[in-house]
CSV table of C-alpha atoms and ligand atoms in Angstrom, one decimal:
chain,number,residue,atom,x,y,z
A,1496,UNK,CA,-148.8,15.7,164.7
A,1497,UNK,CA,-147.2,12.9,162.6
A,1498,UNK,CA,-143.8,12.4,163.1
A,1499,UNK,CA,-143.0,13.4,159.1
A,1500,UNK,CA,-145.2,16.9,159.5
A,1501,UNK,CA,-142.8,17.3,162.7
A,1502,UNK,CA,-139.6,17.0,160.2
A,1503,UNK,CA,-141.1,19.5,158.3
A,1504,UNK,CA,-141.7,21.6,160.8
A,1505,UNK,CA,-137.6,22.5,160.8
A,1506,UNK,CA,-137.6,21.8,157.3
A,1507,UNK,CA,-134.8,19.3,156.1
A,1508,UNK,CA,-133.1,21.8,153.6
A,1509,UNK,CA,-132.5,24.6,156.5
A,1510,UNK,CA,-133.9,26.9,158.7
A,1511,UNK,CA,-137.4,27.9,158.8
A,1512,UNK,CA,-138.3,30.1,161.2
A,1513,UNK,CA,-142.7,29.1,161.2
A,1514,UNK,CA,-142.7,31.0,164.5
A,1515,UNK,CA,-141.4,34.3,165.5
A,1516,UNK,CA,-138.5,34.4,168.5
A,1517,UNK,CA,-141.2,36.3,170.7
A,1518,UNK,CA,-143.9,33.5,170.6
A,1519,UNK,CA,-142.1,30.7,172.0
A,1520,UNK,CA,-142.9,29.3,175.5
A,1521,UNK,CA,-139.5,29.0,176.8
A,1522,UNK,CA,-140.8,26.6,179.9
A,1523,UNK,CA,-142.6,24.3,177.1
A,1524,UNK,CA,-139.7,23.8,175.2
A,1525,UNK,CA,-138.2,20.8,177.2
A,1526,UNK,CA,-141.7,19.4,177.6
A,1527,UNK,CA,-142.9,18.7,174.0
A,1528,UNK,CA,-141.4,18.0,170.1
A,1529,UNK,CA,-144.7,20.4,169.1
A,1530,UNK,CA,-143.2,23.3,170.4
A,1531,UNK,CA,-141.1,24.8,167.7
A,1532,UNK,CA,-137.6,25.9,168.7
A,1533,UNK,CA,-137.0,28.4,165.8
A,1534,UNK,CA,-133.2,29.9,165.4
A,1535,UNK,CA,-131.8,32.2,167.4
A,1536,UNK,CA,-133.7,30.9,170.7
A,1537,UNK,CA,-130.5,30.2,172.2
A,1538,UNK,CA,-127.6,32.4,173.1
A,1539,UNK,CA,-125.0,30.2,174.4
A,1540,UNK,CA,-124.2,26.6,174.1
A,1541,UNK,CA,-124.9,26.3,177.9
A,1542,UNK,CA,-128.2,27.2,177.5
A,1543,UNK,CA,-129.1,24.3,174.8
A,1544,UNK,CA,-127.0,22.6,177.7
A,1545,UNK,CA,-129.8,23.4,180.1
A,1546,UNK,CA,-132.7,23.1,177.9
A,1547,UNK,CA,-131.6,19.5,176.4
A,1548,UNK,CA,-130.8,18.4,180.4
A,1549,UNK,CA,-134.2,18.5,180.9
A,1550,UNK,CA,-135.5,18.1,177.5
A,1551,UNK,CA,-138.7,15.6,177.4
A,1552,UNK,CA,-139.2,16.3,173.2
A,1553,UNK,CA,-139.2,12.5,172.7
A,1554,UNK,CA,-139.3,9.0,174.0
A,1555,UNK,CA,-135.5,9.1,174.5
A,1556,UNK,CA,-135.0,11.6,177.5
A,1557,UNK,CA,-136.7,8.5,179.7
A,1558,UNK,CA,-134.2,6.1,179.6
A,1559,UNK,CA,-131.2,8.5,179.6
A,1560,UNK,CA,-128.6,9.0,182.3
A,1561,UNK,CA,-127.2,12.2,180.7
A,1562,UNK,CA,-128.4,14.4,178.0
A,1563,UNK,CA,-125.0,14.5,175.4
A,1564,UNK,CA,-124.8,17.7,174.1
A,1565,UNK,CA,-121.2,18.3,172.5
A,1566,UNK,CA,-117.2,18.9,173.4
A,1567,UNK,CA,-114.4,20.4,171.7
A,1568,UNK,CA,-113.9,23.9,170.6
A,1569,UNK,CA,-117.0,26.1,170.5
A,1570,UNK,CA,-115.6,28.3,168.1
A,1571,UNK,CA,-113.9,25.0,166.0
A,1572,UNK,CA,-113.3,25.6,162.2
A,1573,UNK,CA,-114.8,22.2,162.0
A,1574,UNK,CA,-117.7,20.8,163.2
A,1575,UNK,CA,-118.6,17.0,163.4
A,1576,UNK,CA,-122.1,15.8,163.4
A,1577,UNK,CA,-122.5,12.4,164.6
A,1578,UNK,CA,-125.2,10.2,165.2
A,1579,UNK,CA,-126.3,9.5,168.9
A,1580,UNK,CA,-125.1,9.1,172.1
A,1581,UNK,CA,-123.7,5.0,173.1
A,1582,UNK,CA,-123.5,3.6,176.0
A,1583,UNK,CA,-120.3,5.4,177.2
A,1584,UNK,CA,-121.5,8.8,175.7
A,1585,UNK,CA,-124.5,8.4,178.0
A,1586,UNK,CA,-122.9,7.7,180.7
A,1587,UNK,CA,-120.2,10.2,180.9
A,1588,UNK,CA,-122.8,12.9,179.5
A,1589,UNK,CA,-120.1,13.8,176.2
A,1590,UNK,CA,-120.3,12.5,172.3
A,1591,UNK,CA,-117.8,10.1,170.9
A,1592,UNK,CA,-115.7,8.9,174.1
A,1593,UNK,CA,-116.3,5.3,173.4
A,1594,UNK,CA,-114.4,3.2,171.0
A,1595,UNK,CA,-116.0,5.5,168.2
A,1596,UNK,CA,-114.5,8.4,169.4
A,1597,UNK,CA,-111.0,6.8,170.3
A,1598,UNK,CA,-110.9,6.0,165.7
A,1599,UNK,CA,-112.2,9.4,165.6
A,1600,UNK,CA,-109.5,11.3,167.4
A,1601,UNK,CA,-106.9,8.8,165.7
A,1602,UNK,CA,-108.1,9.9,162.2
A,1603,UNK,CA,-108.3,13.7,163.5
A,1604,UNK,CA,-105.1,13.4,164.6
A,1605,UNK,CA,-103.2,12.0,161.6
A,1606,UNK,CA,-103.9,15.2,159.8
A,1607,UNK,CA,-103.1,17.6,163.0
A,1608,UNK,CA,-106.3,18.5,164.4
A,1609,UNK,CA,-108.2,18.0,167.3
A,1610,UNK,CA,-111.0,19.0,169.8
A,1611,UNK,CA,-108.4,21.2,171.5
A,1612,UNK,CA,-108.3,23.3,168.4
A,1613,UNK,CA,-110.0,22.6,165.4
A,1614,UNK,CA,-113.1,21.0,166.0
A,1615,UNK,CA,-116.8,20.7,167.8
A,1616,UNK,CA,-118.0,17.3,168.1
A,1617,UNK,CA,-122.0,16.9,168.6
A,1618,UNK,CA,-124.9,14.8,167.5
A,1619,UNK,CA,-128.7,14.4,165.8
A,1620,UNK,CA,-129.8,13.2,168.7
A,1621,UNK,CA,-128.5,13.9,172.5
A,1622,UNK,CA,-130.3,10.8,174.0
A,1623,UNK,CA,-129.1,7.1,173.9
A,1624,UNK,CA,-131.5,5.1,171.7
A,1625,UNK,CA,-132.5,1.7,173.6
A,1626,UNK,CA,-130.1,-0.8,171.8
A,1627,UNK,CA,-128.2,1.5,170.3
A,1628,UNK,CA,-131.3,1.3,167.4
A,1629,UNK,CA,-130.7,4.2,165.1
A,1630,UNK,CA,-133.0,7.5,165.9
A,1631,UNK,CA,-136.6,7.2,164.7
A,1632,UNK,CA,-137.3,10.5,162.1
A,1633,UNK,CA,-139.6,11.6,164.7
A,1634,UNK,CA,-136.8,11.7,167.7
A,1635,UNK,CA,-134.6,13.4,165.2
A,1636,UNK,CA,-136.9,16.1,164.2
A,1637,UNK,CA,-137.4,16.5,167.8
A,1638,UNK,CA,-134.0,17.2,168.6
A,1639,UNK,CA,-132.9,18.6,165.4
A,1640,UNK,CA,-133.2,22.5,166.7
A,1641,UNK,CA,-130.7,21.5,169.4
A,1642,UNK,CA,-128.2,20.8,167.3
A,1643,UNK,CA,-129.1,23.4,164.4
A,1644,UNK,CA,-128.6,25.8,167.3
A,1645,UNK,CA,-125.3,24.6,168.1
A,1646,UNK,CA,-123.9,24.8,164.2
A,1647,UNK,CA,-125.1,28.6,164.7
A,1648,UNK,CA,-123.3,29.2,167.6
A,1649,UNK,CA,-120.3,27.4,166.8
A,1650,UNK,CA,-120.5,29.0,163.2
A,1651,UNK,CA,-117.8,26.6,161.8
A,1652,UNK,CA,-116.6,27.1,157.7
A,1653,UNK,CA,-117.1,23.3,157.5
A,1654,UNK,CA,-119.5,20.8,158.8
A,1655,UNK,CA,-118.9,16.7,158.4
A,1656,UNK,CA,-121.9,14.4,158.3
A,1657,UNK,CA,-120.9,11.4,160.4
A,1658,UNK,CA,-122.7,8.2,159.0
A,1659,UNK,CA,-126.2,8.3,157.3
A,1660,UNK,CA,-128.1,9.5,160.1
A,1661,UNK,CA,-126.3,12.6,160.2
A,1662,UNK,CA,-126.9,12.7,156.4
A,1663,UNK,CA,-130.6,12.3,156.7
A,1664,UNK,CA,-131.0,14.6,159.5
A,1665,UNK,CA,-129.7,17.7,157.4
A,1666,UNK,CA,-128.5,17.0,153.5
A,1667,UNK,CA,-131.1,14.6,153.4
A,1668,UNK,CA,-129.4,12.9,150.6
A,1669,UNK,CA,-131.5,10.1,149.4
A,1670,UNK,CA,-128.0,8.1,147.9
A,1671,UNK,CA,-126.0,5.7,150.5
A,1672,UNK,CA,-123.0,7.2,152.0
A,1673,UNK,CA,-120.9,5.3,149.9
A,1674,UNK,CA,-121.8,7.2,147.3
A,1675,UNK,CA,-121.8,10.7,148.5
A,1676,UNK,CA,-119.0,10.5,151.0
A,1677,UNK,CA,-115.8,12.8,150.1
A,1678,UNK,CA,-118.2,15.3,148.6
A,1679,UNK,CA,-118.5,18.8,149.1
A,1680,UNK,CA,-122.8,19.8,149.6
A,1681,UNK,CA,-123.6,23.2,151.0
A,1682,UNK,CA,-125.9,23.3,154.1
A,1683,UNK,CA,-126.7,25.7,155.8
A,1684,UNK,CA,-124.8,28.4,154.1
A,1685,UNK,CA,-121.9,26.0,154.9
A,1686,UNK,CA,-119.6,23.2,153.4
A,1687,UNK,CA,-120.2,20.3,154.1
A,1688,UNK,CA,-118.8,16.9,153.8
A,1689,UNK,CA,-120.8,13.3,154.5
A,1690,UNK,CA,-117.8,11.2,155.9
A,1691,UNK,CA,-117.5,7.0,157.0
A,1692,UNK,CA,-119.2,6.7,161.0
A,1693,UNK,CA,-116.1,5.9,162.8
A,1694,UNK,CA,-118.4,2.8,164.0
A,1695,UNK,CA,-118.4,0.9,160.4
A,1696,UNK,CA,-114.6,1.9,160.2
A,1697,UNK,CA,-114.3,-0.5,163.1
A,1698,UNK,CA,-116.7,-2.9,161.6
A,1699,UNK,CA,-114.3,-2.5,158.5
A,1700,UNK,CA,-110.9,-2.3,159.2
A,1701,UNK,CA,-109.0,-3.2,156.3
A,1702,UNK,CA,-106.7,-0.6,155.0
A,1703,UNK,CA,-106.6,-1.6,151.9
A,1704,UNK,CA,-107.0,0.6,149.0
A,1705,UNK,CA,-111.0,1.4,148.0
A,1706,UNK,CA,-112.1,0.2,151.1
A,1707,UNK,CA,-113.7,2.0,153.7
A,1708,UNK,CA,-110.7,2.9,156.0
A,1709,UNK,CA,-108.4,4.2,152.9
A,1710,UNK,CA,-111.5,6.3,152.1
A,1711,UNK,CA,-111.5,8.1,154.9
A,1712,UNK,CA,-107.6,8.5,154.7
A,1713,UNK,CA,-108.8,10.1,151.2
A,1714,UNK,CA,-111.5,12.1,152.3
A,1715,UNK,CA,-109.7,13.4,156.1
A,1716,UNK,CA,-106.5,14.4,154.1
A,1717,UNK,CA,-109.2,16.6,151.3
A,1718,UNK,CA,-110.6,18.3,155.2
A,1719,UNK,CA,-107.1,19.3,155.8
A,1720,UNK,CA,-106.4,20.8,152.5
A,1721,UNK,CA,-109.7,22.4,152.6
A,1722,UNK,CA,-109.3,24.3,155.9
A,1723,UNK,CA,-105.4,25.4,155.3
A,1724,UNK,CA,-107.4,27.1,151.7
A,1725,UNK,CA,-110.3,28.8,153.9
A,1726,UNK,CA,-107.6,30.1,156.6
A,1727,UNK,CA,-105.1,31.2,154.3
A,1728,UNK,CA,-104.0,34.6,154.4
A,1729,UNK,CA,-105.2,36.4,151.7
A,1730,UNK,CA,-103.4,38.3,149.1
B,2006,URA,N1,-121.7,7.3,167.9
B,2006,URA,C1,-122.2,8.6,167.6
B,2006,URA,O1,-122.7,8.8,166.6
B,2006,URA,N2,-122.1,9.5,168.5
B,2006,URA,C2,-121.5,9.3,169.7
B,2006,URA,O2,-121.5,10.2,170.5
B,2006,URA,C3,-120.9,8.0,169.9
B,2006,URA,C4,-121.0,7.1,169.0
C-alpha cells in the first residue's frame, strides 16, 4: 500500500471506521501499518500502552528504546498534541521531558495549569525519528490510531496542535503555522488550537512583541480564557 492510500485509510478530516470493531486481528495490530486500528479498539490508555510497546507499524519501533505514549491527566480539559518523541522522551519512555517540555510546563504554568490537573500531553508519533528528522506521512498514518485513540479516551473540550506536524497529522491545514496559530478549528467534534512547538520558541526567544514567544503569551492567555468559558457554571 502507498504510504498516501495509508493516510487515507484513517482519513485526515476524522474518524473512519473502513472496518468494523469485530474484524480486527488484535495480535496483528503491533505487527503491520496495513492493519486498520478503527475507533473504539481500545478501552484504556494502558492498553494503547501495551499495544504501542510492542508496536512494529513502521520503520521507527527499530531504533527505539521506549515506545512514548503520553503523561498528565487522562481526563485533562486539555490535550496537547506534540510531534515525536527526542532523545530524552525516548529514553525515559514519556513526551516533552526534554528542554521542550521544560518551555512547555513554563508557558502552562504562567496561566495556572498543568499536567497535574489540566492537561494530557502526547504525540503523532510514539517512536524517536533517527536525527530527530520530522515523521515521514507514512510513519504518521501508521501511528495516527494510537493517538486518535487516546483523544477519545481522554475526551478533552480542547485540543492544541503543537508545531506543523501535529497540524498535518489532523487539521491538515495546508497554510504555515504562522498563519493559523491562535485560531480556533474544530476536529474531531472538538476545538482545537494550532499553537508555536515549544522547540522553535527556543530557537526564537525574543520576547518582543509579534514575535513568536509574545505569540504564544497571546495565544496561551486565549486557552485560559477559553476553558474558565467551557467550565463555567451555567446559569
Ligand atoms: N518534541 C515533541 O514534539 N514531542 C516530545 O515529546 C518532545 C519533543
Amino acid at each position: 500500500m502507498a504510504p498516501d492510500s495509508q493516510l487515507d485509510l484513517f482519513g485526515s478530516a476524522g474518524i473512519d471506521p473502513v472496518v468494523p470493531a469485530e474484524a480486527v486481528d488484535f495480535d496483528a495490530i503491533p505487527l503491520s501499518a496495513s492493519v486498520p486500528i478503527p475507533p473504539e479498539t481500545y478501552d484504556s490508555i494502558a492498553a494503547i500502552t501495551a499495544h504501542c510497546d510492542r508496536c512494529q507499524r513502521c520503520g521507527l519501533s527499530e531504533g527505539r528504546t521506549h515506545a512514548v505514549v503520553g503523561r498528565g491527566n487522562p481526563s485533562a480539559p486539555i490535550a496537547i498534541i506534540g510531534e515525536a518523541p527526542g532523545q530524552n522522551e525516548d529514553e525515559q519512555g514519556l513526551p516533552f521531558v526534554g528542554r521542550s517540555g521544560e518551555l512547555l510546563e513554563k508557558i502552562l504554568a504562567s496561566v495556572n495549569l498543568s499536567t497535574d490537573r489540566e492537561i494530557y500531553i502526547c504525540n503523532v508519533a510514539k517512536c524517536r525519528p533517527p536525527g530527530n528528522r520530522n515523521p515521514t506521512p507514512a510513519e504518521i498514518a501508521a501511528c495516527k490510531p494510537f493517538f486518535l485513540e487516546q483523544i477519545r479516551l481522554v475526551d478533552p473540550q480542547i485540543v492544541l496542535l503543537a508545531g506543523a506536524t501535529a497540524v498535518k497529522a489532523t487539521i491538515a491545514d495546508k497554510r504555515g503555522i504562522t498563519k493559523i496559530r491562535g485560531q480556533w478549528f474544530e476536529w474531531e467534534g472538538r476545538l482545537c488550537m494550532p499553537i508555536f512547538h515549544p522547540a522553535y520558541l527556543l530557537r526564537n526567544p525574543s520576547r518582543e512583541k509579534g514575535k513568536p514567544k509574545w505569540l504564544m503569551w497571546q495565544d496561551i492567555q486565549a486557552i485560559r480564557r477559553k476553558l474558565d468559558e467551557l467550565q463555567a457554571p451555567s446559569v
